[in-house]
Amino acid sequence: MSTSDPAINKVAEKVQVDLVKEKAEILRRYRGLLRAIPGERSAEDSRLIRKAFNIAVEAHKDQRRKTGEPYIYHPIAVARICAEEIGLGTTSVVAALLHDTVEDTDLTLDDVKDLFGPTVTTIIDGLTKISGMQFQTDSVQAENFRKVLMTLSQDVRVILIKLADRLHNMRTLDSMARDKQLKIASETSYLYAPMAHRLGLYNIKSELEDLSLKFQEPDTYSDISQRLKKGEAVRKRFISRFIMPIREAMEKEGFKFQIKGRPKSVYSIYNKMQKKHVSFDEVYDVFAVRIIIDTRPELEKADCWKVYSIVTDFYQPNPDRLRDWIALPKATGYESLHTTVMSPGGRWVEVQIRSVRMDEIAEMGVAAHYRYKDNEEHSSALDNWLGRIREVLEDPGSNALDFVNDFKLNLFSDEIVVFTPNGEMRSLPANATALDFAYEIHTRSVGIALVPR
Ligand code: MN
């Protein structure tokens, strides 16, 4: 067969076109990532992120995901979740782009250290270690687990990036085999969703729970989500009527605010049905509304109570259901004022009142809180937050036990020997063969052509 065979040429052309398209798509996703990174970026930050991107592209260039897509889509997506949905900065974006390189490619930890220094290396090392761990779900080894968490919390970004990694894997779980789906989904609901909850990442927790349920109990999941969809129009109509007088009164008082009806997650309904042995309708019956006010920090507490007073002017509150998490924030940092009131139609409505700042903390975790502190760089703010997590973990009298009890798993060592659910000892793969690969990439800047200058 000669290469002038038209059929072969056609195939070759087609592959080439696809590769060109893919390259463009990789770049498009990379630019999307850059846009998603919060705050201003120094030239040095931009340089580091581009370097990490180039190295990751090169390292994963021959790998594809189960979907057939280029593997690099995954680290880009994980980095984007870190930036956009958790609010992390440059170091985390760099580590997220490289998070699978040491485990899955020829790049070694030493290479990473040479290229990016000790912080990124510690994070990648932690991520590689977690990914080798076998989680046991039928017995509790709280103390061991606490130790491991403490090691990981040397830099909590390890856990945060791991959560972003898991979230993207759950979002793309459709293409996996059924047994893999079940294993990953149960690990997610057992370990990662509670972890996200503990770190105050409400949206991520909720999505992880919903996705787990979708794969673990597909029928229940689709039943509840269909009922939710069916009730959506009624719920919206009811809520808009309910908030009308509140809205008018607040406008009269000169508040700047937003009111949202809060759709319940599939999992939260499922969970209540299970726990309280009630029907879908009984759980669904309680509607929830969130009032978010744009106000100055020194006024936010008083303003929240003013809004409470407006709400209860129109609707009778249930005194047993008043929750003041402003005076006493939850351990996760969650602040909000909750009340449940009776609507004219005899339906209970939960009303959540909070400031914009409190809302960001509720959605993105305590990391968001420190963005509001004055005269502090984002990075040192994050350090404070990590320090707080460490304190909680290290203080046996505080929430440490709760923290640990949330994760019912068994880890015997924070080093390299772990036990499988069958009790078999397993050592993690030793570091891959050291190649001068990355150094060469670095000095010759291979792959830089992928990035617009
Ligand atoms: Mn990954």
PDB file of C-alpha atoms and ligand atoms in Angstrom, residues 71 74 78 99-100 165 169, ligand 1:
ATOM      1  CA  TYR A  71      -6.784  13.826  29.231  1.00  0.00           C
ATOM      2  CA  HIS A  74      -9.588  16.959  33.221  1.00  0.00           C
ATOM      3  CA  VAL A  78     -10.223  20.665  38.105  1.00  0.00           C
ATOM      4  CA  HIS A  99      -2.360  17.004  40.084  1.00  0.00           C
ATOM      5  CA  ASP A 100      -2.292  13.775  38.062  1.00  0.00           C
ATOM      6  CA  ASP A 165     -10.900  16.457  41.354  1.00  0.00           C
ATOM      7  CA  ASN A 169     -14.879  12.862  38.116  1.00  0.00           C
TER       8      ASN A 169
HETATM    9 MN    MN B   1      -7.602  13.690  38.716  1.00  0.00          MN
END
